[in-house]
Amino acid sequence: MEKRASALDTLRSLGVPHIETELEEETMADATSGKPTVLVTRRLPDAVHDRLMRDYDARLNPEDRLYTKDALIRAAEGADAILPCHTEHFTEEVFASLPKSVRIIANFSVGYDHVDVAAAKKHGVVVTNTPEVLSDATAETTILLMLGAARRAGEGERLVRSGGWKDWSPAFMVGRAVTGKRLGILGMGRVGQAVADLARAFRMEIHYHNRARLSPDKEQGAVWHDSLNDMLPHCDFLSLHCNVTEETRGIMNAARFALLPDGAVLVNAARGAVVDDDALVDALESGKLFAAGIDAYNNEPNVDKRLIALDNTFLLPHVGSANRETRDAMGFRALDNLDAFFAGREPGDRVA
Ligand code: DGY
């Protein structure tokens, strides 16, 4: 009962009354069942929620509101694990303040740039992610961005919806072809390879830059460039699929945009941090880039207003993995990692 009282105090201190009532019953269970307690920061798909509730004592966020840093730390009081998304940030400061009871952060995401991995290791917290299960969904979104940007889909949609479409002519809304063009992929991991597979249906010539060259069965005729700068002049389309590291942060800067062929198309379904927004806006305004298709931004969800103002951007709200099958699979993968950890096994997707 002591645990229950302290958990409810924590919830009250969040100052979010709706959480208190909805969580009270679950927190009761948490005090009595002996199951590990998991703080779940965002609303999960139904099937994942059901499995979570069967196997864990969960602290939920039914209204799916973004936690502040302080509220997250308070809500974790007494929890054994946190199941967050990329919307929560685990910096050194957060790790230093997290209750010592928290032993694992099982992310609902493949990207984990929102977690300071060195700080996690220092504080003895295990970190996992959800690779593989979202590669196809993200590749689909990448092709959507590529087509949307090249064929001016956003502009066309806005025109029709606004009632501004008045006429047709051979010169009307002319975009760029995708079929048969050269596609450069920065980061040829699982998502990059899935994008290459789909792009082959458009008879695209695939180039890639990756630290290591792929084996011929994975490469499937794609051209490896051992330096990004060498690849860029060959990219009618450039699609970014690298992780955010100190090396890749802002990697697409003004000097690198200048190396692309005139009228290239940039696609980013990875993370905004790999692009320098000032350089991107300049390249779009000058026509160096014909267009950009973007699903991931710096400072999400506050998208740079200059990108919103431009007609030659096709913008999605970070929905790369957003289909039901994929979101279920991501949640199950996060739970698999928790299950392994609490059964005393090494979680399959441990990154720290
Ligand atoms: C991922 O899994 O990294 C997606 O971007 C959603 O966070």
PDB file of N, CA, C and O in Angstrom, residues 168-203:
ATOM      1  N   TRP A 168      -5.915  23.788 -67.326  1.00  0.00           N
ATOM      2  CA  TRP A 168      -4.881  22.774 -67.582  1.00  0.00           C
ATOM      3  C   TRP A 168      -4.133  23.190 -68.835  1.00  0.00           C
ATOM      4  O   TRP A 168      -4.733  23.714 -69.782  1.00  0.00           O
ATOM      5  N   SER A 169      -2.837  22.975 -68.862  1.00  0.00           N
ATOM      6  CA  SER A 169      -2.077  23.178 -70.095  1.00  0.00           C
ATOM      7  C   SER A 169      -0.826  22.309 -70.010  1.00  0.00           C
ATOM      8  O   SER A 169      -0.467  21.851 -68.923  1.00  0.00           O
ATOM      9  N   PRO A 170      -0.132  22.092 -71.123  1.00  0.00           N
ATOM     10  CA  PRO A 170       1.089  21.263 -71.063  1.00  0.00           C
ATOM     11  C   PRO A 170       2.131  21.851 -70.123  1.00  0.00           C
ATOM     12  O   PRO A 170       3.017  21.140 -69.664  1.00  0.00           O
ATOM     13  N   ALA A 171       2.012  23.114 -69.808  1.00  0.00           N
ATOM     14  CA  ALA A 171       3.003  23.743 -68.923  1.00  0.00           C
ATOM     15  C   ALA A 171       2.563  23.760 -67.465  1.00  0.00           C
ATOM     16  O   ALA A 171       3.279  24.279 -66.611  1.00  0.00           O
ATOM     17  N   PHE A 172       1.402  23.154 -67.197  1.00  0.00           N
ATOM     18  CA  PHE A 172       0.805  23.258 -65.860  1.00  0.00           C
ATOM     19  C   PHE A 172       1.386  22.239 -64.881  1.00  0.00           C
ATOM     20  O   PHE A 172       1.430  21.035 -65.183  1.00  0.00           O
ATOM     21  N   MET A 173       1.874  22.676 -63.738  1.00  0.00           N
ATOM     22  CA  MET A 173       2.325  21.825 -62.621  1.00  0.00           C
ATOM     23  C   MET A 173       3.313  20.739 -63.062  1.00  0.00           C
ATOM     24  O   MET A 173       3.184  19.575 -62.683  1.00  0.00           O
ATOM     25  N   VAL A 174       4.279  21.129 -63.841  1.00  0.00           N
ATOM     26  CA  VAL A 174       5.220  20.139 -64.373  1.00  0.00           C
ATOM     27  C   VAL A 174       6.311  19.853 -63.334  1.00  0.00           C
ATOM     28  O   VAL A 174       6.974  20.778 -62.850  1.00  0.00           O
ATOM     29  N   GLY A 175       6.492  18.592 -63.039  1.00  0.00           N
ATOM     30  CA  GLY A 175       7.518  18.201 -62.070  1.00  0.00           C
ATOM     31  C   GLY A 175       8.680  17.497 -62.732  1.00  0.00           C
ATOM     32  O   GLY A 175       9.030  17.776 -63.886  1.00  0.00           O
ATOM     33  N   ARG A 176       9.305  16.590 -61.995  1.00  0.00           N
ATOM     34  CA  ARG A 176      10.460  15.828 -62.489  1.00  0.00           C
ATOM     35  C   ARG A 176      10.148  14.337 -62.464  1.00  0.00           C
ATOM     36  O   ARG A 176       9.439  13.869 -61.571  1.00  0.00           O
ATOM     37  N   ALA A 177      10.709  13.606 -63.416  1.00  0.00           N
ATOM     38  CA  ALA A 177      10.529  12.150 -63.435  1.00  0.00           C
ATOM     39  C   ALA A 177      11.360  11.510 -62.333  1.00  0.00           C
ATOM     40  O   ALA A 177      12.421  12.016 -61.955  1.00  0.00           O
ATOM     41  N   VAL A 178      10.849  10.394 -61.855  1.00  0.00           N
ATOM     42  CA  VAL A 178      11.590   9.578 -60.889  1.00  0.00           C
ATOM     43  C   VAL A 178      12.174   8.359 -61.622  1.00  0.00           C
ATOM     44  O   VAL A 178      13.325   7.972 -61.416  1.00  0.00           O
ATOM     45  N   THR A 179      11.362   7.788 -62.499  1.00  0.00           N
ATOM     46  CA  THR A 179      11.751   6.563 -63.187  1.00  0.00           C
ATOM     47  C   THR A 179      13.071   6.743 -63.941  1.00  0.00           C
ATOM     48  O   THR A 179      13.252   7.720 -64.679  1.00  0.00           O
ATOM     49  N   GLY A 180      13.964   5.807 -63.701  1.00  0.00           N
ATOM     50  CA  GLY A 180      15.234   5.789 -64.446  1.00  0.00           C
ATOM     51  C   GLY A 180      16.290   6.752 -63.927  1.00  0.00           C
ATOM     52  O   GLY A 180      17.398   6.791 -64.454  1.00  0.00           O
ATOM     53  N   LYS A 181      15.980   7.532 -62.904  1.00  0.00           N
ATOM     54  CA  LYS A 181      16.944   8.516 -62.392  1.00  0.00           C
ATOM     55  C   LYS A 181      17.932   7.860 -61.413  1.00  0.00           C
ATOM     56  O   LYS A 181      17.752   6.721 -61.001  1.00  0.00           O
ATOM     57  N   ARG A 182      18.944   8.625 -61.062  1.00  0.00           N
ATOM     58  CA  ARG A 182      19.967   8.121 -60.125  1.00  0.00           C
ATOM     59  C   ARG A 182      19.560   8.480 -58.695  1.00  0.00           C
ATOM     60  O   ARG A 182      19.266   9.637 -58.406  1.00  0.00           O
ATOM     61  N   LEU A 183      19.545   7.464 -57.838  1.00  0.00           N
ATOM     62  CA  LEU A 183      19.195   7.679 -56.426  1.00  0.00           C
ATOM     63  C   LEU A 183      20.418   7.414 -55.556  1.00  0.00           C
ATOM     64  O   LEU A 183      20.978   6.312 -55.585  1.00  0.00           O
ATOM     65  N   GLY A 184      20.807   8.409 -54.791  1.00  0.00           N
ATOM     66  CA  GLY A 184      21.898   8.225 -53.824  1.00  0.00           C
ATOM     67  C   GLY A 184      21.311   7.982 -52.448  1.00  0.00           C
ATOM     68  O   GLY A 184      20.393   8.698 -52.019  1.00  0.00           O
ATOM     69  N   ILE A 185      21.815   6.974 -51.756  1.00  0.00           N
ATOM     70  CA  ILE A 185      21.315   6.642 -50.421  1.00  0.00           C
ATOM     71  C   ILE A 185      22.460   6.827 -49.428  1.00  0.00           C
ATOM     72  O   ILE A 185      23.508   6.187 -49.552  1.00  0.00           O
ATOM     73  N   LEU A 186      22.244   7.711 -48.484  1.00  0.00           N
ATOM     74  CA  LEU A 186      23.249   7.913 -47.440  1.00  0.00           C
ATOM     75  C   LEU A 186      22.842   7.081 -46.234  1.00  0.00           C
ATOM     76  O   LEU A 186      21.858   7.386 -45.561  1.00  0.00           O
ATOM     77  N   GLY A 187      23.586   5.999 -46.002  1.00  0.00           N
ATOM     78  CA  GLY A 187      23.257   5.091 -44.902  1.00  0.00           C
ATOM     79  C   GLY A 187      22.510   3.893 -45.464  1.00  0.00           C
ATOM     80  O   GLY A 187      21.293   3.938 -45.633  1.00  0.00           O
ATOM     81  N   MET A 188      23.266   2.836 -45.803  1.00  0.00           N
ATOM     82  CA  MET A 188      22.651   1.680 -46.474  1.00  0.00           C
ATOM     83  C   MET A 188      22.436   0.552 -45.464  1.00  0.00           C
ATOM     84  O   MET A 188      22.853  -0.590 -45.669  1.00  0.00           O
ATOM     85  N   GLY A 189      21.766   0.890 -44.357  1.00  0.00           N
ATOM     86  CA  GLY A 189      21.367  -0.136 -43.383  1.00  0.00           C
ATOM     87  C   GLY A 189      20.066  -0.767 -43.846  1.00  0.00           C
ATOM     88  O   GLY A 189      19.763  -0.793 -45.043  1.00  0.00           O
ATOM     89  N   ARG A 190      19.284  -1.236 -42.889  1.00  0.00           N
ATOM     90  CA  ARG A 190      18.052  -1.955 -43.254  1.00  0.00           C
ATOM     91  C   ARG A 190      17.083  -1.071 -44.022  1.00  0.00           C
ATOM     92  O   ARG A 190      16.500  -1.491 -45.015  1.00  0.00           O
ATOM     93  N   VAL A 191      16.903   0.174 -43.552  1.00  0.00           N
ATOM     94  CA  VAL A 191      15.941   1.048 -44.234  1.00  0.00           C
ATOM     95  C   VAL A 191      16.493   1.433 -45.615  1.00  0.00           C
ATOM     96  O   VAL A 191      15.770   1.376 -46.619  1.00  0.00           O
ATOM     97  N   GLY A 192      17.758   1.783 -45.674  1.00  0.00           N
ATOM     98  CA  GLY A 192      18.361   2.153 -46.955  1.00  0.00           C
ATOM     99  C   GLY A 192      18.213   1.029 -47.982  1.00  0.00           C
ATOM    100  O   GLY A 192      17.868   1.268 -49.145  1.00  0.00           O
ATOM    101  N   GLN A 193      18.435  -0.198 -47.534  1.00  0.00           N
ATOM    102  CA  GLN A 193      18.309  -1.343 -48.467  1.00  0.00           C
ATOM    103  C   GLN A 193      16.851  -1.553 -48.889  1.00  0.00           C
ATOM    104  O   GLN A 193      16.584  -1.905 -50.041  1.00  0.00           O
ATOM    105  N   ALA A 194      15.927  -1.325 -47.966  1.00  0.00           N
ATOM    106  CA  ALA A 194      14.499  -1.469 -48.320  1.00  0.00           C
ATOM    107  C   ALA A 194      14.099  -0.385 -49.329  1.00  0.00           C
ATOM    108  O   ALA A 194      13.311  -0.639 -50.254  1.00  0.00           O
ATOM    109  N   VAL A 195      14.642   0.811 -49.165  1.00  0.00           N
ATOM    110  CA  VAL A 195      14.362   1.887 -50.129  1.00  0.00           C
ATOM    111  C   VAL A 195      14.923   1.501 -51.507  1.00  0.00           C
ATOM    112  O   VAL A 195      14.261   1.662 -52.538  1.00  0.00           O
ATOM    113  N   ALA A 196      16.150   0.977 -51.513  1.00  0.00           N
ATOM    114  CA  ALA A 196      16.761   0.573 -52.787  1.00  0.00           C
ATOM    115  C   ALA A 196      15.895  -0.469 -53.486  1.00  0.00           C
ATOM    116  O   ALA A 196      15.675  -0.402 -54.710  1.00  0.00           O
ATOM    117  N   ASP A 197      15.355  -1.422 -52.710  1.00  0.00           N
ATOM    118  CA  ASP A 197      14.494  -2.467 -53.302  1.00  0.00           C
ATOM    119  C   ASP A 197      13.291  -1.847 -54.011  1.00  0.00           C
ATOM    120  O   ASP A 197      12.956  -2.224 -55.130  1.00  0.00           O
ATOM    121  N   LEU A 198      12.642  -0.908 -53.321  1.00  0.00           N
ATOM    122  CA  LEU A 198      11.450  -0.291 -53.918  1.00  0.00           C
ATOM    123  C   LEU A 198      11.841   0.579 -55.112  1.00  0.00           C
ATOM    124  O   LEU A 198      11.144   0.609 -56.134  1.00  0.00           O
ATOM    125  N   ALA A 199      12.961   1.278 -54.996  1.00  0.00           N
ATOM    126  CA  ALA A 199      13.384   2.194 -56.068  1.00  0.00           C
ATOM    127  C   ALA A 199      13.741   1.432 -57.346  1.00  0.00           C
ATOM    128  O   ALA A 199      13.629   1.978 -58.449  1.00  0.00           O
ATOM    129  N   ARG A 200      14.143   0.176 -57.197  1.00  0.00           N
ATOM    130  CA  ARG A 200      14.465  -0.623 -58.395  1.00  0.00           C
ATOM    131  C   ARG A 200      13.224  -0.831 -59.256  1.00  0.00           C
ATOM    132  O   ARG A 200      13.322  -1.005 -60.470  1.00  0.00           O
ATOM    133  N   ALA A 201      12.038  -0.788 -58.626  1.00  0.00           N
ATOM    134  CA  ALA A 201      10.800  -0.906 -59.408  1.00  0.00           C
ATOM    135  C   ALA A 201      10.615   0.311 -60.312  1.00  0.00           C
ATOM    136  O   ALA A 201       9.898   0.243 -61.311  1.00  0.00           O
ATOM    137  N   PHE A 202      11.267   1.402 -59.945  1.00  0.00           N
ATOM    138  CA  PHE A 202      11.252   2.610 -60.799  1.00  0.00           C
ATOM    139  C   PHE A 202      12.490   2.652 -61.710  1.00  0.00           C
ATOM    140  O   PHE A 202      12.803   3.696 -62.258  1.00  0.00           O
ATOM    141  N   ARG A 203      13.158   1.537 -61.813  1.00  0.00           N
ATOM    142  CA  ARG A 203      14.368   1.396 -62.635  1.00  0.00           C
ATOM    143  C   ARG A 203      15.400   2.474 -62.294  1.00  0.00           C
ATOM    144  O   ARG A 203      16.097   2.995 -63.160  1.00  0.00           O
TER     145      ARG A 203
END
